[in-house]
Coordinates of C-alpha atoms and ligand atoms in Angstrom, one line a residue:
L999 CA -16.5 -0.3 -11.7
Q1000 CA -16.1 -4.0 -11.9
L1001 CA -13.6 -6.6 -10.8
T1002 CA -12.7 -7.8 -14.3
P1003 CA -10.7 -11.0 -14.9
C1004 CA -7.0 -10.4 -15.7
A1005 CA -3.5 -11.6 -15.7
I1006 CA -1.5 -9.9 -12.9
V1007 CA 2.0 -9.7 -14.3
I1008 CA 4.6 -8.9 -11.7
F1009 CA 8.0 -7.6 -12.7
G1010 CA 10.5 -8.4 -10.0
A1011 CA 8.5 -11.4 -9.0
T1012 CA 11.3 -13.0 -7.0
G1013 CA 12.3 -9.8 -5.2
D1014 CA 11.7 -8.5 -1.7
L1015 CA 8.5 -6.5 -2.3
T1016 CA 6.8 -9.4 -4.0
S1017 CA 7.6 -11.8 -1.3
R1018 CA 6.9 -9.4 1.6
K1019 CA 3.8 -7.5 0.4
L1020 CA 2.5 -8.4 -3.0
F1021 CA 2.2 -12.1 -2.9
P1022 CA 0.8 -12.2 0.7
A1023 CA -1.8 -9.6 -0.4
L1024 CA -2.8 -11.7 -3.5
Y1025 CA -3.1 -14.8 -1.4
N1026 CA -5.2 -13.0 1.2
L1027 CA -7.5 -11.6 -1.5
Y1028 CA -7.8 -15.1 -2.9
A1029 CA -8.6 -16.4 0.6
Y1030 CA -11.3 -13.7 1.1
D1031 CA -12.7 -14.6 -2.4
R1032 CA -12.1 -11.1 -3.6
L1033 CA -10.1 -11.9 -6.7
P1034 CA -12.0 -12.1 -10.0
E1035 CA -13.0 -15.5 -11.3
G1036 CA -10.6 -15.5 -14.2
F1037 CA -7.3 -14.4 -12.8
V1038 CA -3.7 -15.7 -13.2
I1039 CA -0.5 -14.4 -11.7
V1040 CA 2.5 -14.4 -14.0
G1041 CA 5.8 -13.7 -12.3
T1042 CA 8.6 -12.3 -14.4
G1043 CA 12.2 -11.2 -13.9
R1044 CA 15.8 -11.8 -14.7
S1045 CA 16.2 -14.9 -12.7
E1046 CA 15.8 -18.3 -14.2
H1047 CA 12.8 -20.2 -12.7
S1048 CA 10.7 -23.1 -13.7
E1049 CA 7.0 -22.9 -13.0
D1050 CA 7.6 -25.2 -10.1
S1051 CA 10.5 -23.4 -8.5
F1052 CA 8.6 -20.1 -8.8
R1053 CA 5.6 -21.6 -7.1
E1054 CA 7.8 -23.0 -4.4
K1055 CA 9.2 -19.5 -3.9
M1056 CA 5.8 -18.0 -3.5
R1057 CA 4.9 -20.8 -1.0
E1058 CA 8.0 -19.8 1.0
S1059 CA 6.9 -16.2 1.0
L1060 CA 3.6 -17.3 2.6
E1061 CA 5.4 -19.5 5.1
E1062 CA 7.3 -16.4 6.2
H1063 CA 4.7 -13.7 6.0
V1064 CA 1.3 -15.5 6.3
P1065 CA 2.4 -18.4 8.5
D1066 CA -1.2 -19.6 9.2
Y1067 CA -2.1 -19.8 5.5
D1068 CA -4.6 -22.5 4.5
R1069 CA -2.6 -25.3 2.8
D1070 CA -5.7 -26.6 0.9
L1071 CA -6.4 -23.1 -0.5
W1072 CA -2.8 -22.7 -1.5
R1073 CA -3.1 -26.0 -3.5
Q1074 CA -6.1 -24.6 -5.3
M1075 CA -4.3 -21.4 -6.1
V1076 CA -1.1 -23.0 -7.4
P1077 CA -2.4 -23.8 -11.0
R1078 CA -3.0 -20.0 -11.4
L1079 CA 0.7 -19.2 -11.0
F1080 CA 3.1 -19.0 -13.9
Y1081 CA 6.6 -17.7 -14.5
S1082 CA 8.2 -16.2 -17.6
Q1083 CA 11.9 -15.1 -17.5
L1084 CA 13.0 -12.0 -19.4
D1085 CA 15.9 -9.6 -19.6
Y1086 CA 14.5 -6.1 -18.9
D1087 CA 16.5 -4.5 -21.7
D1088 CA 15.7 -6.9 -24.5
V1089 CA 12.5 -6.2 -26.4
D1090 CA 12.4 -9.8 -27.6
G1091 CA 11.9 -10.9 -24.0
Y1092 CA 8.7 -8.8 -23.9
R1093 CA 7.6 -10.3 -27.2
G1094 CA 8.2 -13.7 -25.6
L1095 CA 6.1 -12.6 -22.6
K1096 CA 3.3 -11.5 -24.9
E1097 CA 3.3 -15.0 -26.5
R1098 CA 3.5 -16.6 -23.1
L1099 CA 0.5 -14.7 -21.9
E1100 CA -1.4 -15.7 -25.0
E1101 CA -0.4 -19.3 -24.4
I1102 CA -1.5 -19.2 -20.8
D1103 CA -4.8 -17.8 -21.9
A1104 CA -5.2 -20.5 -24.5
S1105 CA -4.2 -23.3 -22.0
E1106 CA -6.5 -26.0 -20.8
E1107 CA -6.5 -24.6 -17.2
V1108 CA -7.2 -21.0 -18.1
R1109 CA -9.3 -21.2 -21.3
G1110 CA -9.3 -17.6 -22.1
A1111 CA -10.6 -16.6 -18.7
T1112 CA -8.4 -13.5 -18.3
Q1113 CA -10.1 -12.0 -21.5
G1114 CA -6.7 -10.6 -22.4
N1115 CA -6.7 -8.1 -19.6
R1116 CA -3.2 -7.4 -18.1
L1117 CA -2.1 -5.6 -15.0
F1118 CA 1.7 -5.0 -15.0
Y1119 CA 3.0 -4.4 -11.5
L1120 CA 6.5 -2.9 -11.4
A1121 CA 8.0 -4.3 -8.2
V1122 CA 11.5 -3.3 -9.4
P1123 CA 13.8 -0.4 -8.6
P1124 CA 12.5 2.9 -10.1
T1125 CA 15.6 3.1 -12.4
L1126 CA 13.9 0.3 -14.4
Y1127 CA 10.5 1.9 -14.8
K1128 CA 11.4 3.7 -18.0
T1129 CA 12.9 0.7 -19.7
I1130 CA 10.1 -1.6 -18.8
A1131 CA 7.3 0.8 -19.7
G1132 CA 9.0 1.6 -23.0
K1133 CA 9.6 -2.1 -23.9
L1134 CA 6.0 -3.1 -23.0
G1135 CA 4.9 -0.5 -25.4
E1136 CA 7.3 -1.6 -28.2
A1137 CA 6.2 -5.2 -27.7
G1138 CA 2.5 -4.3 -28.1
L1139 CA 1.7 -5.0 -24.5
A1140 CA 0.3 -1.6 -23.6
A1141 CA -3.0 -1.7 -25.4
H1142 CA -5.7 0.6 -24.2
E1143 CA -9.2 -1.0 -23.9
Q1144 CA -9.3 -2.7 -27.2
E1145 CA -11.0 -5.9 -28.4
K1146 CA -8.3 -8.0 -26.6
G1147 CA -8.7 -6.4 -23.3
W1148 CA -7.1 -3.7 -21.2
S1149 CA -3.6 -3.2 -19.9
R1150 CA -2.6 -1.1 -16.9
I1151 CA 0.7 -0.4 -15.3
V1152 CA 1.4 0.1 -11.6
V1153 CA 4.4 2.0 -10.3
E1154 CA 5.4 2.9 -6.8
K1155 CA 7.1 6.0 -5.5
P1156 CA 9.6 7.6 -5.9
F1157 CA 8.2 9.2 -9.1
G1158 CA 11.5 10.8 -10.0
H1159 CA 13.7 12.7 -7.6
D1160 CA 12.7 16.3 -8.6
L1161 CA 10.4 18.0 -11.0
A1162 CA 12.5 17.5 -14.1
S1163 CA 13.0 13.8 -13.5
A1164 CA 9.4 13.3 -12.6
R1165 CA 8.4 14.8 -15.9
E1166 CA 10.9 12.7 -17.8
L1167 CA 9.6 9.5 -16.2
D1168 CA 6.1 10.5 -17.0
A1169 CA 6.9 11.3 -20.6
T1170 CA 8.3 7.7 -20.9
L1171 CA 5.3 6.2 -19.3
H1172 CA 3.0 8.2 -21.5
R1173 CA 4.8 7.1 -24.6
S1174 CA 3.2 3.7 -24.1
F1175 CA 0.3 4.2 -21.7
A1176 CA -2.5 6.7 -21.3
E1177 CA -3.0 8.5 -18.0
D1178 CA -6.0 6.3 -17.1
Q1179 CA -3.8 3.2 -17.5
I1180 CA -1.2 4.4 -15.1
F1181 CA -1.6 3.7 -11.4
R1182 CA 0.9 5.5 -9.1
I1183 CA 0.6 4.1 -5.7
D1184 CA 0.6 6.0 -2.4
H1185 CA -0.1 3.4 0.2
Y1186 CA -1.2 6.1 2.7
L1187 CA -4.3 6.6 0.6
A1188 CA -5.2 2.9 1.1
K1189 CA -5.4 3.3 4.8
E1190 CA -9.0 3.3 6.1
T1191 CA -8.4 6.1 8.4
V1192 CA -7.0 8.3 5.7
Q1193 CA -9.9 7.5 3.4
N1194 CA -12.2 8.5 6.3
I1195 CA -10.9 12.1 6.3
L1196 CA -13.0 13.0 3.4
M1197 CA -16.0 11.2 4.8
F1198 CA -15.7 12.9 8.1
R1199 CA -15.3 16.3 6.4
F1200 CA -17.9 16.1 3.7
A1201 CA -20.5 13.6 4.9
N1202 CA -21.3 15.7 7.9
A1203 CA -22.8 19.2 7.7
I1204 CA -21.3 20.5 11.0
F1205 CA -17.6 20.6 10.3
E1206 CA -17.3 22.3 6.9
P1207 CA -18.6 25.6 8.1
V1208 CA -15.8 25.9 10.6
W1209 CA -13.1 24.4 8.4
N1210 CA -11.4 27.6 7.5
R1211 CA -9.3 30.6 8.7
N1212 CA -12.1 32.0 10.8
F1213 CA -12.1 29.1 13.2
I1214 CA -8.9 27.2 12.7
D1215 CA -5.6 28.2 14.4
Y1216 CA -3.4 25.6 12.8
V1217 CA -3.3 22.2 11.3
S1218 CA -0.5 19.8 12.2
I1219 CA 0.2 16.7 10.2
I1220 CA 2.5 14.3 11.8
A1221 CA 4.1 11.0 10.6
A1222 CA 6.6 10.0 13.3
E1223 CA 8.4 6.8 13.1
D1224 CA 10.5 4.9 15.6
L1225 CA 12.3 2.9 12.9
G1226 CA 15.6 4.0 11.5
V1227 CA 16.8 3.8 8.0
G1228 CA 16.9 -0.1 8.1
H1229 CA 18.2 -1.9 5.2
R1230 CA 17.4 0.8 2.7
S1231 CA 20.5 3.0 3.3
G1232 CA 21.4 3.2 -0.4
Y1233 CA 18.0 4.6 -1.4
Y1234 CA 17.4 6.6 1.7
D1235 CA 20.7 8.5 1.8
K1236 CA 19.9 9.9 -1.7
A1237 CA 16.3 10.6 -0.9
G1238 CA 16.1 11.9 2.7
V1239 CA 12.9 12.6 4.5
L1240 CA 11.6 15.3 2.1
R1241 CA 11.6 12.9 -0.9
D1242 CA 10.8 9.8 1.1
M1243 CA 7.7 11.1 3.0
F1244 CA 6.8 14.6 2.0
Q1245 CA 6.5 14.5 -1.8
N1246 CA 4.0 11.7 -1.4
H1247 CA 2.3 10.8 1.9
M1248 CA 2.5 14.2 3.6
M1249 CA 1.3 16.0 0.6
Q1250 CA -1.7 13.7 0.3
L1251 CA -2.6 14.2 3.9
L1252 CA -2.3 18.0 3.4
A1253 CA -4.6 17.8 0.4
L1254 CA -7.2 15.7 2.2
S1255 CA -7.1 18.1 5.2
A1256 CA -7.4 21.3 3.2
M1257 CA -9.2 20.6 -0.1
S1258 CA -12.6 21.9 -0.9
P1259 CA -15.5 19.4 -1.4
P1260 CA -15.6 17.8 -4.8
S1261 CA -18.9 17.8 -6.7
R1262 CA -18.8 14.0 -6.9
F1263 CA -16.9 11.3 -5.2
H1264 CA -15.2 10.4 -8.4
A1265 CA -11.5 9.8 -8.9
D1266 CA -11.0 12.8 -11.2
R1267 CA -13.2 15.2 -9.4
V1268 CA -11.4 14.4 -6.1
R1269 CA -8.0 14.7 -7.7
D1270 CA -9.0 18.0 -9.3
E1271 CA -9.7 19.4 -5.9
K1272 CA -6.4 18.0 -4.6
S1273 CA -4.5 19.7 -7.4
R1274 CA -6.3 22.9 -6.8
T1275 CA -5.0 22.7 -3.2
Y1276 CA -1.4 22.1 -4.4
R1277 CA -1.7 25.0 -6.8
S1278 CA -2.5 27.3 -3.8
L1279 CA 0.7 26.3 -1.9
R1280 CA 2.5 29.5 -1.3
P1281 CA 6.0 29.1 -2.8
F1282 CA 8.6 28.7 -0.2
N1283 CA 10.7 31.7 0.6
V1284 CA 13.7 30.7 -1.4
P1285 CA 16.5 31.5 -0.9
G1286 CA 15.0 31.5 2.6
E1287 CA 16.5 31.6 5.9
F1288 CA 15.1 28.3 6.9
K1289 CA 12.5 30.2 8.8
D1290 CA 9.7 27.8 7.7
L1291 CA 11.8 24.7 7.8
V1292 CA 13.6 22.6 10.5
L1293 CA 15.8 19.7 9.3
G1294 CA 17.3 17.1 11.6
Q1295 CA 19.4 14.0 11.6
Y1296 CA 19.3 11.4 14.3
E1297 CA 22.2 10.6 16.6
A1298 CA 22.7 7.5 18.7
G1299 CA 20.1 7.1 21.4
E1300 CA 17.6 4.8 22.9
V1301 CA 14.3 3.8 21.2
N1302 CA 11.8 1.5 22.9
G1303 CA 14.4 0.7 25.5
K1304 CA 17.1 -0.4 23.0
R1305 CA 20.3 1.4 22.1
V1306 CA 20.5 2.3 18.5
P1307 CA 23.2 3.9 16.4
G1308 CA 23.1 7.3 14.9
Y1309 CA 22.3 7.8 11.2
R1310 CA 25.9 8.3 10.2
E1311 CA 26.9 5.1 12.0
E1312 CA 24.3 3.0 10.1
P1313 CA 25.7 0.5 7.7
N1314 CA 26.5 2.0 4.3
I1315 CA 25.7 5.6 5.3
P1316 CA 28.6 7.9 4.5
E1317 CA 30.3 9.3 7.7
A1318 CA 29.7 12.8 6.7
S1319 CA 26.2 12.4 5.2
S1320 CA 24.0 15.5 5.5
T1321 CA 20.8 13.7 4.6
P1322 CA 17.9 14.9 6.8
T1323 CA 16.0 12.2 8.6
F1324 CA 13.6 14.7 10.2
A1325 CA 11.8 17.7 8.7
M1326 CA 9.2 20.1 9.9
L1327 CA 7.8 22.4 7.2
R1328 CA 5.4 25.3 7.8
V1329 CA 3.4 25.8 4.7
Y1330 CA 0.6 28.2 3.8
L1331 CA -2.2 28.0 1.3
D1332 CA -3.0 31.1 -0.6
S1333 CA -6.8 30.9 -0.7
W1334 CA -9.7 32.6 0.9
R1335 CA -10.3 29.6 3.0
W1336 CA -6.8 29.2 4.4
Q1337 CA -5.1 32.6 4.3
G1338 CA -2.8 32.9 7.3
V1339 CA -3.4 29.4 8.7
P1340 CA -0.1 27.5 9.1
F1341 CA 0.0 23.9 8.2
Y1342 CA 2.9 22.2 10.0
L1343 CA 4.0 19.0 8.3
T1344 CA 6.4 16.9 10.4
S1345 CA 8.0 13.6 9.8
G1346 CA 11.1 11.8 11.0
K1347 CA 12.8 8.6 11.7
R1348 CA 13.9 7.2 15.1
L1349 CA 11.5 9.4 17.0
T1350 CA 10.0 8.3 20.3
R1351 CA 7.1 6.3 18.9
K1352 CA 5.4 5.6 15.7
I1353 CA 2.5 8.0 15.4
S1354 CA 0.6 9.3 12.4
R1355 CA -2.1 11.8 13.0
I1356 CA -3.6 15.1 12.0
V1357 CA -4.3 17.7 14.7
V1358 CA -6.6 20.6 14.0
R1359 CA -6.4 23.3 16.6
F1360 CA -9.3 25.7 16.7
K1361 CA -9.1 29.4 17.7
E1362 CA -9.5 30.6 21.3
V1363 CA -12.9 31.6 22.5
P1364 CA -13.3 35.3 21.5
H1365 CA -14.1 36.3 25.1
S1366 CA -13.9 34.4 28.3
M1367 CA -16.7 34.9 30.7
L1368 CA -14.6 33.2 33.3
R1369 CA -11.8 35.8 33.3
G1370 CA -11.4 36.9 36.9
V1371 CA -13.8 34.2 38.1
V1372 CA -11.7 31.1 37.7
D1373 CA -8.0 31.2 37.5
Q1374 CA -7.8 28.7 34.7
A1375 CA -7.2 29.1 31.0
I1376 CA -9.8 27.8 28.6
E1377 CA -7.9 25.4 26.3
Q1378 CA -8.5 25.7 22.6
N1379 CA -10.6 23.0 21.0
R1380 CA -8.5 20.3 19.2
L1381 CA -9.6 17.7 16.8
F1382 CA -7.3 14.6 16.5
M1383 CA -7.6 12.3 13.5
G1384 CA -5.6 9.3 14.4
I1385 CA -4.1 7.2 11.6
Y1386 CA -1.7 5.1 13.6
P1387 CA -1.6 3.4 16.1
D1388 CA -5.0 4.7 17.4
E1389 CA -7.5 4.7 14.6
V1390 CA -9.7 7.3 16.2
I1391 CA -11.3 10.7 15.9
H1392 CA -11.1 12.7 19.1
M1393 CA -12.6 16.1 19.7
Y1394 CA -11.3 17.8 22.8
F1395 CA -13.6 20.3 24.4
M1396 CA -13.9 22.0 27.7
A1397 CA -16.4 20.9 30.3
K1398 CA -17.2 21.6 33.9
K1399 CA -15.5 19.2 36.3
P1400 CA -18.0 17.7 38.6
A1401 CA -17.1 19.5 41.8
P1402 CA -18.8 22.0 44.1
Q1403 CA -16.5 24.8 43.0
L1404 CA -16.3 26.0 39.4
C1405 CA -13.5 24.1 37.6
L1406 CA -13.0 23.3 34.0
Q1407 CA -11.3 20.4 32.3
P1408 CA -10.7 19.3 28.7
V1409 CA -12.7 16.2 27.8
I1410 CA -12.9 14.0 24.8
M1411 CA -15.6 13.0 22.3
H1412 CA -14.4 9.7 21.0
Y1413 CA -14.9 7.7 17.8
G1414 CA -12.9 4.6 17.3
F1415 CA -12.7 2.8 14.0
E1416 CA -12.5 -0.6 15.6
D1417 CA -15.8 0.0 17.5
S1418 CA -17.8 0.4 14.3
G1419 CA -17.8 -3.2 13.0
G1420 CA -17.9 -3.7 9.2
A1421 CA -16.0 -6.2 7.0
P1422 CA -12.5 -7.1 7.8
K1423 CA -10.1 -4.3 6.9
L1424 CA -8.1 -4.8 3.8
E1425 CA -4.3 -4.2 4.1
A1426 CA -3.0 -1.4 2.0
Y1427 CA -1.6 -3.6 -0.8
E1428 CA -4.8 -5.7 -0.9
K1429 CA -6.9 -2.5 -1.4
V1430 CA -4.5 -1.1 -4.0
L1431 CA -4.5 -4.3 -6.0
L1432 CA -8.2 -4.6 -6.0
D1433 CA -8.6 -1.0 -7.2
C1434 CA -6.1 -1.5 -10.0
I1435 CA -8.1 -4.6 -11.2
M1436 CA -11.2 -2.5 -11.1
G1437 CA -9.6 0.5 -12.8
D1438 CA -10.5 2.9 -9.9
Q1439 CA -7.9 5.6 -9.7
M1440 CA -9.3 7.4 -6.7
L1441 CA -6.5 6.3 -4.4
F1442 CA -3.7 6.9 -6.9
W1443 CA -1.6 10.0 -7.8
R1444 CA -2.4 11.8 -11.0
Q1445 CA 0.5 13.3 -12.8
D1446 CA -0.6 16.9 -12.3
G1447 CA -0.5 16.4 -8.6
V1448 CA 2.9 14.8 -8.8
E1449 CA 4.3 17.7 -10.8
L1450 CA 2.7 20.4 -8.6
T1451 CA 4.1 18.9 -5.4
W1452 CA 7.5 18.4 -6.9
G1453 CA 7.3 22.0 -8.2
F1454 CA 6.7 23.1 -4.6
L1455 CA 9.4 20.9 -3.0
T1456 CA 12.2 21.1 -5.6
P1457 CA 13.3 24.6 -4.8
I1458 CA 13.4 23.6 -1.1
L1459 CA 15.5 20.6 -2.0
E1460 CA 17.8 22.6 -4.1
M1461 CA 18.2 25.2 -1.4
C1462 CA 19.1 22.4 1.0
E1463 CA 21.4 20.6 -1.3
E1464 CA 23.1 23.4 -3.1
C1465 CA 23.5 26.1 -0.5
G1466 CA 26.5 24.3 0.9
E1467 CA 25.3 25.4 4.3
L1468 CA 23.1 22.5 5.0
E1469 CA 25.4 21.2 7.7
Q1470 CA 24.7 24.3 9.8
H1471 CA 21.0 23.9 9.4
L1472 CA 20.9 20.2 10.1
H1473 CA 20.0 19.8 13.7
R1474 CA 21.1 16.7 15.5
Y1475 CA 18.5 14.9 17.7
P1476 CA 19.0 11.8 19.8
A1477 CA 17.2 8.7 18.6
G1478 CA 14.2 8.2 20.8
S1479 CA 13.4 11.9 21.1
W1480 CA 10.7 13.8 19.2
G1481 CA 13.2 15.5 17.0
P1482 CA 15.4 18.6 17.3
E1483 CA 14.4 21.2 19.8
Q1484 CA 14.2 23.8 17.0
A1485 CA 11.0 22.1 15.9
C1486 CA 9.3 23.6 19.0
D1487 CA 10.5 27.0 18.1
L1488 CA 8.9 26.7 14.7
H1489 CA 5.8 25.1 16.0
P1490 CA 5.3 25.7 19.8
G1491 CA 2.3 23.3 19.9
Y1492 CA 4.4 20.4 18.5
Y1493 CA 5.0 18.4 21.7
E1494 CA 1.5 18.7 22.7
D1495 CA 0.4 17.5 19.3
V1496 CA 2.5 14.4 19.6
I1497 CA 2.3 13.5 23.2
T1498 CA -1.5 13.9 23.7
K1499 CA -2.9 10.5 24.2
T1500 CA -5.7 9.5 21.8
Ligands
BG6_3020 C1 7.3 4.6 3.0 C2 8.6 5.2 3.3 O1 6.7 5.2 1.9 O2 6.4 4.9 4.1 C3 9.2 4.7 4.5 O3 9.5 5.0 2.2 C4 8.3 4.8 5.7 O4 10.5 5.3 4.8 C5 6.9 4.3 5.3 O5 8.8 4.1 6.8 C6 5.9 4.6 6.4 O6 4.7 4.0 6.1 P1 3.7 3.5 7.3 O7 2.5 2.9 6.6 O8 4.5 2.5 8.1 O9 3.4 4.7 8.1

């Protein structure tokens, strides 16, 4: 896989995502000398911009988000930036874009350096994905590896809002692009600590033999946030936590924790194993009695010492909204490896602190030689894989406390990412952009995974949204807590999993 030259064409180039994430990431990659020799960035969107005003806008985004950017480097980067205005619905606009890209390629500054390769990044609302993908195809901009170079399309979640709409979106994308041209981003996969899960599991001989129902009591996957719904109320109130966090990040973390080793570290082999894991998800007990599910919504409270409003008091959230901002799901995988082992997936907004981690609790010792000798329980071994804020792997095990009398205590074996040196870590968007340019789909969703996870979650969503009883199942929790108390009824180890310091 190589970093090939290309034109990075950003749809929604003057929008929020571009200025907050994409452009700073592109600038940083340029500063680290990680972009290919022949690259250009072509912004496109509905707004009128001259080349100069677009460049100025990108400079402003750096002022705001990378305040210590190198002014000289910026001046060197400027001639690589272009703008081309278009109306998303009008195919002629896309034909114009095609001509513009050819002109840029033929220009004195670029001299064909992009080799006709194009990466289309859709930094626009998902409602526009279908239109843009379709029109790119109609305008002849979706070519698959031909003489004139490749084209690839990058989309971000949500990939639809249920199984049917995910399929519909995919059908449209596929009308113009083949699967290996479509890059569906999940920024969790770009986190170093998340990538490390597979290395930890499969590049060591000692963990895999115990990674199953014989030794593991439960697996708890937690993505707790202290932030509220922020400025995204319009989107969030329709999505809720199950669509916002579960269909994507939580399911990826589940697959990485539970999948079997692939035969090769290759995008499709790895994604095959993930899909096999999703296929083994035991369908939820629908119409269930919410026995494997706790939903919650935050009320006013105090987070990090600051009073914050409840979800229903947030700007633009309907007063009677029953959108869940917290969910805990107990899922089972029907396989020989995992039969009977609960996987608790928990995520919520306005919780005590931001923490993302996976906790694996091992079974009790089969027999305690200390029974009747020491009045102290032997704690079960726990393995913590910290994703945020502590990027660590901690194994808790029991040891003798140095003392004349017999006394046990849990102690930690520690591995910290920051201790291990290496090159500067790439931010999620930097990593994702590089992989798209290289054509490496390892860290991206494949459509079968998208459909399998929607297939699993859609009946749960329907049960929640159509049963008309959601209100009675939606537990209120004060902002700044760890969620509704009922979470501990479903998963008694929950508090310990979140409060244990790593
Ligand atoms: C996004 C969700 O995908 O992930 C947000 O839409 C959430 O609601 C975010 O806050 C969490 O990501 P991270 O990297 O901050 O854990």
